[in-house]
Amino acid sequence: MPNARFQYYFSRFKSVSVNYSTSTNQPSMAQLQPVPDNSNSLNMTRRKPDLKQEYTHAIQTRVNLINPYKNKNLFFFTNMQSTQNKIVNNDSINQEGIKRTRPVNVNGVYNLNSQLSYSMPARF
């Protein structure tokens, strides 16, 4: 699977890094079996034997700024992901109130999260 990493130190106390990675997630056997699961009469689950594997691209960035002389630190992190063929459940309810669930592949699934942390000494 393709991946890459870039890391640069501006000084001993200042750095930035960027990571790129890819991963896959296979459909489970329960999702692929063509036999429907009718064990719950109000929630019928159908399988989909032609599900494709998920393929995820991820980019992480990290910035560290440290001032050891004043005991101050700044940390910033982001994580961005894009998934092709994400496996999700498609639910529908018929006129009798029976829910039918089946796994399907969808595109356009994105995830973005970040974290910012600043620390300094507390004075009492």
N, CA and C of each residue as an Amber inpcrd file, in Angstrom:
protein
   372
   0.8440000  -1.1580000   0.0000000   0.0000000   0.0000000   0.0000000
   0.9040000   1.2400000   0.0000000   0.5740000   2.2310000  -0.8060000
   1.4010000   3.4390000  -0.8610000   1.3570000   4.2280000   0.4510000
   2.5220000   4.7390000   0.8210000   2.5970000   5.6650000   1.9470000
   3.8520000   6.5080000   1.8020000   3.8390000   7.6750000   2.4260000
   4.9830000   8.5860000   2.3600000   5.0330000   9.3860000   3.6490000
   6.2340000   9.8380000   3.9880000   6.4080000  10.6440000   5.2030000
   7.4340000  11.7330000   4.9340000   7.0980000  12.9410000   5.3720000
   8.0140000  14.0790000   5.2990000   8.1130000  14.6770000   6.6890000
   9.3390000  14.8710000   7.1420000   9.5340000  15.4900000   8.4500000
  10.6720000  16.4910000   8.3310000  10.4470000  17.6850000   8.8880000
  11.4650000  18.7320000   8.8160000  11.6200000  19.3770000  10.1900000
  12.8660000  19.5050000  10.6140000  13.1870000  20.1750000  11.8710000
  13.7490000  21.5490000  11.5490000  13.0090000  22.5910000  11.9180000
  13.5020000  23.9510000  11.7390000  14.6120000  24.2300000  12.7410000
  14.4700000  23.6430000  13.9180000  15.4760000  23.7060000  14.9730000
  15.2130000  22.5190000  15.8920000  15.9420000  22.4480000  16.9930000
  15.7260000  21.3510000  17.9360000  14.3290000  21.3740000  18.5300000
  13.7060000  22.5520000  18.5310000  12.4340000  22.7190000  19.2250000
  11.2670000  23.0580000  18.3010000  11.4850000  23.0510000  16.9990000
  10.4180000  23.3600000  16.0450000  10.4530000  22.3310000  14.9250000
   9.3180000  21.6630000  14.7230000   9.2800000  20.6460000  13.6680000
   7.8970000  20.5740000  13.0450000   7.8650000  20.0410000  11.8360000
   6.6210000  19.7960000  11.1190000   6.7510000  18.4340000  10.4370000
   5.6550000  17.6980000  10.3850000   5.6670000  16.4220000   9.6670000
   4.3470000  16.2490000   8.9270000   4.4390000  15.5640000   7.7920000
   3.2720000  15.2490000   6.9740000   3.3680000  13.7690000   6.6150000
   2.2970000  13.0350000   6.8700000   2.2440000  11.6100000   6.5510000
   1.0820000  11.3410000   5.6020000   1.3420000  10.5000000   4.6140000
   0.2880000  10.0450000   3.7020000   0.2620000   8.5250000   3.7730000
  -0.9340000   7.9580000   3.9040000  -1.0430000   6.5050000   3.9410000
  -2.3530000   6.0720000   3.2880000  -2.3900000   4.8250000   2.9110000
  -3.6040000   4.2340000   2.3560000  -3.8850000   2.9310000   3.0990000
  -5.1480000   2.5380000   3.1100000  -5.5190000   1.2790000   3.7410000
  -6.7770000   0.7370000   3.0680000  -7.0020000  -0.5420000   3.2580000
  -8.2070000  -1.1830000   2.7310000  -8.9550000  -1.8590000   3.8710000
 -10.2340000  -2.0600000   3.6660000 -11.0700000  -2.7850000   4.6190000
 -11.9700000  -3.7110000   3.8130000 -11.8470000  -4.9880000   4.0740000
 -12.6160000  -5.9860000   3.3330000 -14.0230000  -6.1150000   3.9090000
 -15.0180000  -6.4140000   3.0760000 -16.3530000  -6.7210000   3.6060000
 -16.2850000  -7.9820000   4.4720000 -17.1180000  -8.0420000   5.4860000
 -17.1400000  -9.2310000   6.3440000 -17.8820000 -10.3630000   5.6350000
 -17.6680000 -11.5720000   6.1150000 -18.3670000 -12.7220000   5.5360000
 -19.8760000 -12.5760000   5.7170000 -20.3070000 -12.0120000   6.8450000
 -21.7440000 -11.8260000   7.0850000 -22.3470000 -10.8660000   6.0670000
 -21.5760000  -9.8740000   5.6200000 -22.0820000  -8.9220000   4.6260000
 -22.1320000  -9.5310000   3.2290000 -21.2900000 -10.5210000   2.9660000
 -21.1810000 -11.0930000   1.6190000 -22.0930000 -12.2900000   1.3710000
 -22.4870000 -13.0130000   2.4040000 -23.2950000 -14.2140000   2.2120000
 -24.6270000 -13.8570000   1.5570000 -24.9950000 -14.5520000   0.4810000
 -26.2340000 -14.2230000  -0.2250000 -27.5020000 -14.6730000   0.5000000
 -27.3760000 -15.3270000   1.6440000 -28.5410000 -15.8150000   2.3870000
 -29.0600000 -14.6930000   3.2880000 -30.3540000 -14.3240000   3.1920000
 -30.8840000 -13.2600000   4.0590000 -30.9710000 -13.7080000   5.5150000
 -30.8440000 -12.7510000   6.4260000 -30.9790000 -13.0200000   7.8590000
 -32.3830000 -12.6060000   8.2810000 -33.2570000 -13.5780000   8.5040000
 -34.6480000 -13.3220000   8.8820000 -34.9060000 -13.6740000  10.3450000
 -33.8710000 -13.6600000  11.1810000 -34.0370000 -14.0380000  12.5860000
 -34.8820000 -13.0270000  13.3550000 -34.9460000 -11.7800000  12.8970000
 -35.7990000 -10.7610000  13.5110000 -36.8180000 -10.3480000  12.4590000
 -38.0830000 -10.6860000  12.6790000 -39.1040000 -10.4420000  11.6500000
 -39.3800000  -8.9540000  11.4210000 -38.9630000  -8.0760000  12.3410000
 -39.1460000  -6.6330000  12.1510000 -37.9030000  -5.9550000  11.5760000
 -36.8150000  -6.6940000  11.4640000 -35.5810000  -6.1470000  10.8890000
 -34.9530000  -7.2120000   9.9980000 -35.2910000  -7.2060000   8.7380000
 -34.7880000  -8.1860000   7.7770000 -33.4670000  -7.6750000   7.2030000
 -32.4570000  -8.5190000   7.2490000 -31.1450000  -8.1350000   6.7350000
 -30.8330000  -8.9410000   5.4900000 -30.5590000  -8.2290000   4.4090000
 -30.1480000  -8.8820000   3.1670000 -28.6490000  -8.6880000   2.9930000
 -28.0070000  -9.6420000   2.3810000 -26.5650000  -9.5840000   2.1440000
 -26.3190000  -9.1080000   0.7240000 -25.0760000  -8.7350000   0.4560000
 -24.7240000  -8.2780000  -0.8810000 -23.3890000  -8.9060000  -1.2780000
 -23.4160000  -9.9690000  -2.0850000 -22.1790000 -10.6760000  -2.4080000
 -21.2270000  -9.8980000  -3.3140000 -21.6780000  -8.8120000  -3.9470000
 -20.7930000  -8.0690000  -4.8540000 -20.2190000  -6.8000000  -4.2130000
 -20.1810000  -6.7380000  -2.8710000 -19.5800000  -5.5800000  -2.2020000
 -18.1000000  -5.4700000  -2.5540000 -17.6300000  -4.2500000  -2.7190000
 -16.2130000  -3.9970000  -2.9880000 -15.5170000  -3.6370000  -1.6840000
 -14.2010000  -3.8050000  -1.6660000 -13.4350000  -3.4160000  -0.4850000
 -13.3440000  -1.8930000  -0.3830000 -13.2670000  -1.3910000   0.8400000
 -13.0700000   0.0390000   1.0680000 -11.6090000   0.3870000   0.7860000
 -11.3790000   1.5990000   0.2980000 -10.0140000   2.0790000   0.0620000
  -9.9210000   3.4920000   0.6220000  -9.0480000   3.6840000   1.6000000
  -8.9560000   4.9560000   2.3110000  -7.6080000   5.6200000   2.0750000
  -7.6510000   6.9260000   1.7770000  -6.4670000   7.7840000   1.7040000
  -6.4620000   8.6360000   2.9690000  -5.3180000   8.7650000   3.6300000
  -5.2410000   9.5640000   4.8560000  -4.0080000  10.4580000   4.8180000
  -4.1850000  11.6990000   5.2680000  -3.0760000  12.6460000   5.4050000
  -3.1020000  13.1800000   6.8300000  -1.9650000  13.0640000   7.5090000
  -1.8290000  13.6150000   8.8500000  -0.7380000  14.6810000   8.8250000
  -1.0050000  15.8130000   9.4580000   0.0100000  16.8580000   9.6190000
   0.1870000  17.1180000  11.1070000   1.4270000  17.4490000  11.4640000
   1.7490000  17.6840000  12.8690000   2.7680000  18.8160000  12.9550000
   2.5090000  19.7660000  13.8470000   3.4310000  20.8750000  14.0890000
   3.7290000  20.9160000  15.5810000   5.0220000  20.9690000  15.9280000
   5.4510000  21.0760000  17.3240000   6.3160000  22.3110000  17.4840000
   5.9700000  23.1600000  18.4250000   6.7700000  24.3340000  18.7740000
   6.9960000  24.2870000  20.2820000   8.2430000  24.2120000  20.6810000
   8.5780000  24.0680000  22.0960000   9.5170000  25.1960000  22.5030000
   9.2240000  25.8290000  23.6240000  10.1230000  26.8220000  24.2070000
  10.5320000  26.2950000  25.5820000  11.6600000  25.5620000  25.6610000
  12.0430000  24.9500000  26.9330000  12.4780000  25.9760000  27.9800000
  12.8550000  27.1590000  27.5530000  13.3260000  28.1830000  28.4860000
  12.1700000  28.8150000  29.2510000  10.9860000  28.8340000  28.6540000
   9.7950000  29.3860000  29.3160000   8.7620000  28.3010000  29.6330000
   9.1200000  27.0480000  29.3750000   8.2220000  25.9030000  29.5990000
   6.8840000  26.0690000  28.8820000   6.9310000  26.4680000  27.6260000
   5.7210000  26.6240000  26.8190000   5.8030000  25.6990000  25.6110000
   4.6600000  25.0940000  25.2720000   4.5930000  24.1650000  24.1440000
   3.3340000  24.4280000  23.3290000   3.4700000  24.3190000  22.0170000
   2.3240000  24.4100000  21.1170000   2.3630000  23.1860000  20.2160000
   1.2320000  22.5000000  20.1430000   1.1190000  21.2910000  19.3380000
  -0.1420000  21.4100000  18.4960000  -0.0100000  21.1380000  17.1870000
  -1.1580000  21.1730000  16.2870000  -1.1370000  19.9140000  15.4330000
  -2.3040000  19.2700000  15.3140000  -2.4130000  18.0150000  14.5750000
  -3.6930000  18.0300000  13.7500000  -3.6220000  17.5570000  12.5030000
  -4.8260000  17.3640000  11.6900000  -4.7810000  15.9750000  11.0670000
  -5.9470000  15.4270000  10.8510000  -6.0840000  14.1390000  10.1870000
  -7.2280000  14.2570000   9.1860000  -6.9440000  13.9880000   7.9130000
  -7.9580000  14.0480000   6.8590000  -8.0220000  12.6920000   6.1750000
  -9.2360000  12.1850000   5.9620000  -9.4140000  10.8950000   5.3020000
 -10.4940000  10.9810000   4.2350000 -10.2670000  10.2380000   3.1590000
 -11.2540000  10.0910000   2.0940000 -11.3660000   8.6020000   1.7880000
 -12.6000000   8.0840000   1.8120000 -12.7970000   6.6510000   1.6000000
 -13.6330000   6.4120000   0.3540000 -13.1110000   5.5660000  -0.5220000
 -13.8410000   5.1210000  -1.7060000 -14.4770000   3.7730000  -1.3790000
 -15.6760000   3.5420000  -1.8870000 -16.4030000   2.2820000  -1.6750000
 -16.6440000   1.9820000  -0.1960000 -16.9180000   3.0110000   0.5960000
 -17.2180000   2.8200000   2.0210000 -18.4350000   1.9070000   2.1530000
 -18.3630000   0.9460000   3.0480000 -19.4700000   0.0150000   3.2700000
 -20.3610000   0.5810000   4.3770000 -21.6020000   0.8720000   4.0210000
 -22.5800000   1.4000000   4.9800000 -23.8660000   0.5900000   4.8550000
 -24.7190000   0.6910000   5.8580000 -26.0170000   0.0160000   5.8070000
 -27.0580000   0.9320000   5.1830000 -27.7940000   0.4040000   4.2180000
 -28.9030000   1.1120000   3.5870000 -30.1830000   0.5590000   4.2090000
 -30.8800000   1.3980000   4.9680000 -32.1030000   0.9770000   5.6560000
 -33.3300000   1.5420000   4.9570000 -34.3780000   0.7350000   4.8750000
 -35.6690000   1.2040000   4.3630000 -36.7710000   0.5310000   5.1820000
 -37.8950000   1.2250000   5.3230000 -39.0310000   0.6880000   6.0780000
 -40.2280000   0.5990000   5.1350000 -40.8220000  -0.5910000   5.0440000
 -41.9670000  -0.7650000   4.1380000 -43.2720000  -0.3790000   4.8390000
 -44.3900000  -0.5310000   4.1440000 -45.6950000  -0.1090000   4.6730000
 -46.1310000  -0.9070000   5.9000000 -45.6290000  -2.1150000   6.0520000
 -45.9720000  -2.9330000   7.2180000 -45.1000000  -2.5990000   8.4250000
 -44.1530000  -1.6800000   8.2810000 -43.2660000  -1.2970000   9.3780000
 -42.0550000  -2.1860000   9.5370000 -41.7790000  -2.9960000   8.5290000
 -40.6160000  -3.8790000   8.5900000 -39.4100000  -3.1460000   8.0120000
 -38.3470000  -3.1250000   8.7940000 -37.1110000  -2.4750000   8.3450000
 -36.2670000  -3.4800000   7.5720000 -35.8010000  -3.0640000   6.4240000
 -34.9180000  -3.8990000   5.6070000 -33.5540000  -3.2190000   5.5480000
 -32.5340000  -3.9790000   5.8870000 -31.1670000  -3.4660000   5.9350000
 -30.3160000  -4.2570000   4.9620000 -29.5050000  -3.5320000   4.1960000
 -28.5360000  -4.2220000   3.3410000 -27.2940000  -3.3550000   3.2140000
 -26.1170000  -3.9700000   3.1910000 -24.8820000  -3.2040000   3.0440000
 -24.7040000  -2.7590000   1.5940000 -24.2110000  -1.5430000   1.4050000
 -23.9390000  -1.0040000   0.0680000 -22.6170000  -0.2440000   0.1110000
 -22.0200000  -0.0710000  -1.0650000 -20.8250000   0.7650000  -1.2120000
 -21.2460000   2.1800000  -1.5820000 -20.6340000   3.1790000  -0.9430000
 -20.8690000   4.5810000  -1.2910000 -19.5240000   5.2870000  -1.4180000
 -19.5050000   6.3390000  -2.2240000 -18.3190000   7.1810000  -2.3600000
 -18.6160000   8.5350000  -1.7440000 -17.5750000   9.3320000  -1.5610000
 -17.7510000  10.6660000  -1.0010000 -17.8070000  10.6750000   0.5130000
 -17.1190000   9.7540000   1.1660000 -17.0770000   9.7230000   2.6230000
 -15.7680000  10.3690000   3.0700000 -15.8950000  11.4680000   3.8110000
 -14.7290000  12.2360000   4.2460000 -14.7550000  12.3840000   5.7610000
 -13.5670000  12.4990000   6.3260000 -13.4290000  12.6900000   7.7630000
 -12.2990000  13.6870000   7.9920000 -12.5420000  14.6730000   8.8370000
 -11.5260000  15.6680000   9.1720000 -11.5890000  15.9160000  10.6650000
 -10.4440000  15.8030000  11.3240000 -10.3900000  16.1890000  12.7280000
  -9.0560000  16.8520000  13.0060000  -9.0320000  17.6660000  14.0290000
  -7.8030000  18.3760000  14.3800000  -7.7380000  18.5580000  15.8860000
  -6.5330000  18.8670000  16.3250000  -6.3060000  19.0710000  17.7460000
  -5.2860000  20.1830000  17.9060000  -5.5440000  21.0830000  18.8360000
  -4.6280000  22.1730000  19.1550000  -4.3980000  22.1410000  20.6540000
  -3.1320000  22.1590000  21.0380000  -2.7940000  22.1070000  22.4520000
  -1.7240000  23.1540000  22.7490000  -1.9430000  23.9190000  23.8040000
  -0.9600000  24.9110000  24.2410000  -0.7490000  24.7070000  25.7300000
   0.4890000  24.6170000  26.1470000   0.7600000  24.4330000  27.5710000
   1.7660000  25.4630000  28.0510000   1.5970000  25.8450000  29.3120000
   2.5090000  26.7940000  29.9540000   2.4500000  26.5310000  31.4520000
   3.4440000  26.9990000  32.1850000   3.4410000  26.7430000  33.6270000
   2.3140000  27.4980000  34.3300000   1.7610000  26.8750000  35.3240000
   0.7280000  27.5240000  36.1370000   1.4070000  28.2420000  37.3010000
   0.9160000  29.4220000  37.5920000   1.4790000  30.1980000  38.7060000
   0.4560000  30.2350000  39.8380000   0.9140000  29.8910000  41.0210000
   0.0340000  29.8890000  42.1960000   0.4680000  30.9400000  43.1770000
